[in-house]
Amino acid sequence: MTISGVLFAISAYFTNELNVGWGGPHAIWGYLRTFYDFFAGVLIYRLRRYIPTSKVIPFFSFFVIIVIIFPPFSSILWKIFTFYVMPPWALICGVSARGQHIVYGDKWFGRLSYSNYVTHWLVLYVIALVIPDTNNFAAVGLAVVLSVMVAFLTMKYYDIPVSAWVNKKFDHQRREASIPLLSR
């Protein structure tokens, strides 16, 4: 995780952009960005029992939203901090809750986050095609509403059924493997 994070920060610093994407000369950095997110999540998951319970989650979440919406600095280092240091901190705060309810709807938003992560670019591309001037608040509001709607539909009709099927299939295989051969 550290290696991919450092490499990504170096590439963002020299290219002066965080959106290194999947096309053109920056295609390889898209994989690096994905590896960083994946390894950060795995590391935090493995260390979750050592993370102290925190009551600052709502305040930290509000701070993250304010910093992303109204960035105080426009330098690339601030952007790196905002998008690649603060989200793991937010994840650590969430992991430290250990089953406690943080805010109303937190479980629903947590389940929705993966579907939103997978589908939000599709919504943004469609809006950019339909509304060429995306620098207005109406386009931003439309993007937020449509992203949540598409993520919800994806979660309800794809993510939850597929997860249930996979869990059922592997749970059945685990039970069969745990039965001694003589009793079969």
Coordinates of C-alpha atoms in Angstrom, one line a residue, residues 25-117:
P25 CA -0.4 8.0 -21.7
H26 CA -1.6 7.7 -18.1
A27 CA -3.3 4.3 -18.4
I28 CA -0.9 2.4 -16.2
W29 CA -1.5 4.8 -13.3
G30 CA -5.2 3.8 -13.3
Y31 CA -4.1 0.4 -12.1
L32 CA -1.9 2.0 -9.5
R33 CA -4.8 4.1 -8.2
T34 CA -6.9 0.9 -7.9
F35 CA -4.1 -1.0 -6.1
Y36 CA -3.7 1.8 -3.6
D37 CA -7.5 1.8 -2.7
F38 CA -7.6 -1.9 -2.5
F39 CA -4.5 -2.3 -0.4
A40 CA -5.6 0.5 1.9
G41 CA -8.9 -1.3 2.5
V42 CA -7.2 -4.6 3.1
L43 CA -4.7 -3.1 5.6
I44 CA -7.4 -1.3 7.5
Y45 CA -9.6 -4.4 7.6
R46 CA -6.7 -6.5 8.9
L47 CA -5.9 -3.9 11.6
R48 CA -9.5 -3.3 12.6
R49 CA -9.3 -4.9 16.0
Y50 CA -6.3 -2.6 17.0
I51 CA -8.1 0.6 16.0
P52 CA -9.7 2.3 19.0
T53 CA -13.4 3.1 19.0
S54 CA -13.9 6.7 17.9
K55 CA -16.8 9.1 18.5
V56 CA -15.5 11.7 16.1
I57 CA -16.9 10.1 12.9
P58 CA -19.7 12.6 12.3
F59 CA -17.4 15.5 12.8
F60 CA -14.7 14.0 10.6
S61 CA -17.2 13.2 7.9
F62 CA -18.4 16.7 7.9
F63 CA -14.8 17.9 7.6
V64 CA -14.2 15.7 4.7
I65 CA -17.2 17.0 2.8
I66 CA -16.3 20.6 3.5
V67 CA -12.7 20.1 2.3
I68 CA -13.8 18.3 -0.9
I69 CA -16.4 20.9 -1.7
F70 CA -14.5 24.0 -0.7
P71 CA -10.8 23.2 -1.0
P72 CA -8.7 25.8 0.8
F73 CA -5.7 25.3 -1.4
S74 CA -5.5 24.3 -5.1
S75 CA -2.0 22.8 -5.1
I76 CA -1.5 19.2 -6.1
L77 CA -0.2 18.3 -2.7
W78 CA -3.4 19.5 -1.1
K79 CA -5.4 17.5 -3.6
I80 CA -3.3 14.4 -2.9
F81 CA -4.0 14.8 0.8
T82 CA -7.7 15.4 0.2
F83 CA -8.3 12.4 -2.0
Y84 CA -5.7 9.8 -0.9
V85 CA -5.0 10.5 2.8
M86 CA -8.4 11.6 4.2
P87 CA -10.5 8.7 2.8
P88 CA -8.5 6.0 4.6
W89 CA -8.8 8.1 7.8
A90 CA -12.6 8.1 7.2
L91 CA -12.5 4.4 6.6
I92 CA -10.6 3.9 9.9
C93 CA -13.2 6.0 11.7
G94 CA -16.0 3.8 10.2
V95 CA -14.1 0.5 11.1
S96 CA -13.6 1.7 14.7
A97 CA -17.4 2.0 15.2
R98 CA -17.6 -1.8 15.5
G99 CA -21.4 -2.3 15.0
Q100 CA -22.5 1.0 16.6
H101 CA -24.8 3.2 14.7
I102 CA -23.1 6.4 13.9
V103 CA -25.7 8.4 12.1
Y104 CA -29.2 7.6 10.8
G105 CA -28.9 5.6 7.6
D106 CA -25.3 4.7 8.0
K107 CA -25.7 1.0 7.2
W108 CA -27.7 1.9 4.1
F109 CA -25.1 4.4 2.9
G110 CA -22.4 1.9 3.6
R111 CA -24.1 -0.8 1.4
L112 CA -24.8 1.8 -1.2
S113 CA -21.2 3.0 -1.4
Y114 CA -19.8 0.0 -3.3
S115 CA -22.6 0.3 -6.0
N116 CA -22.0 4.0 -6.2
Y117 CA -18.2 3.5 -6.5

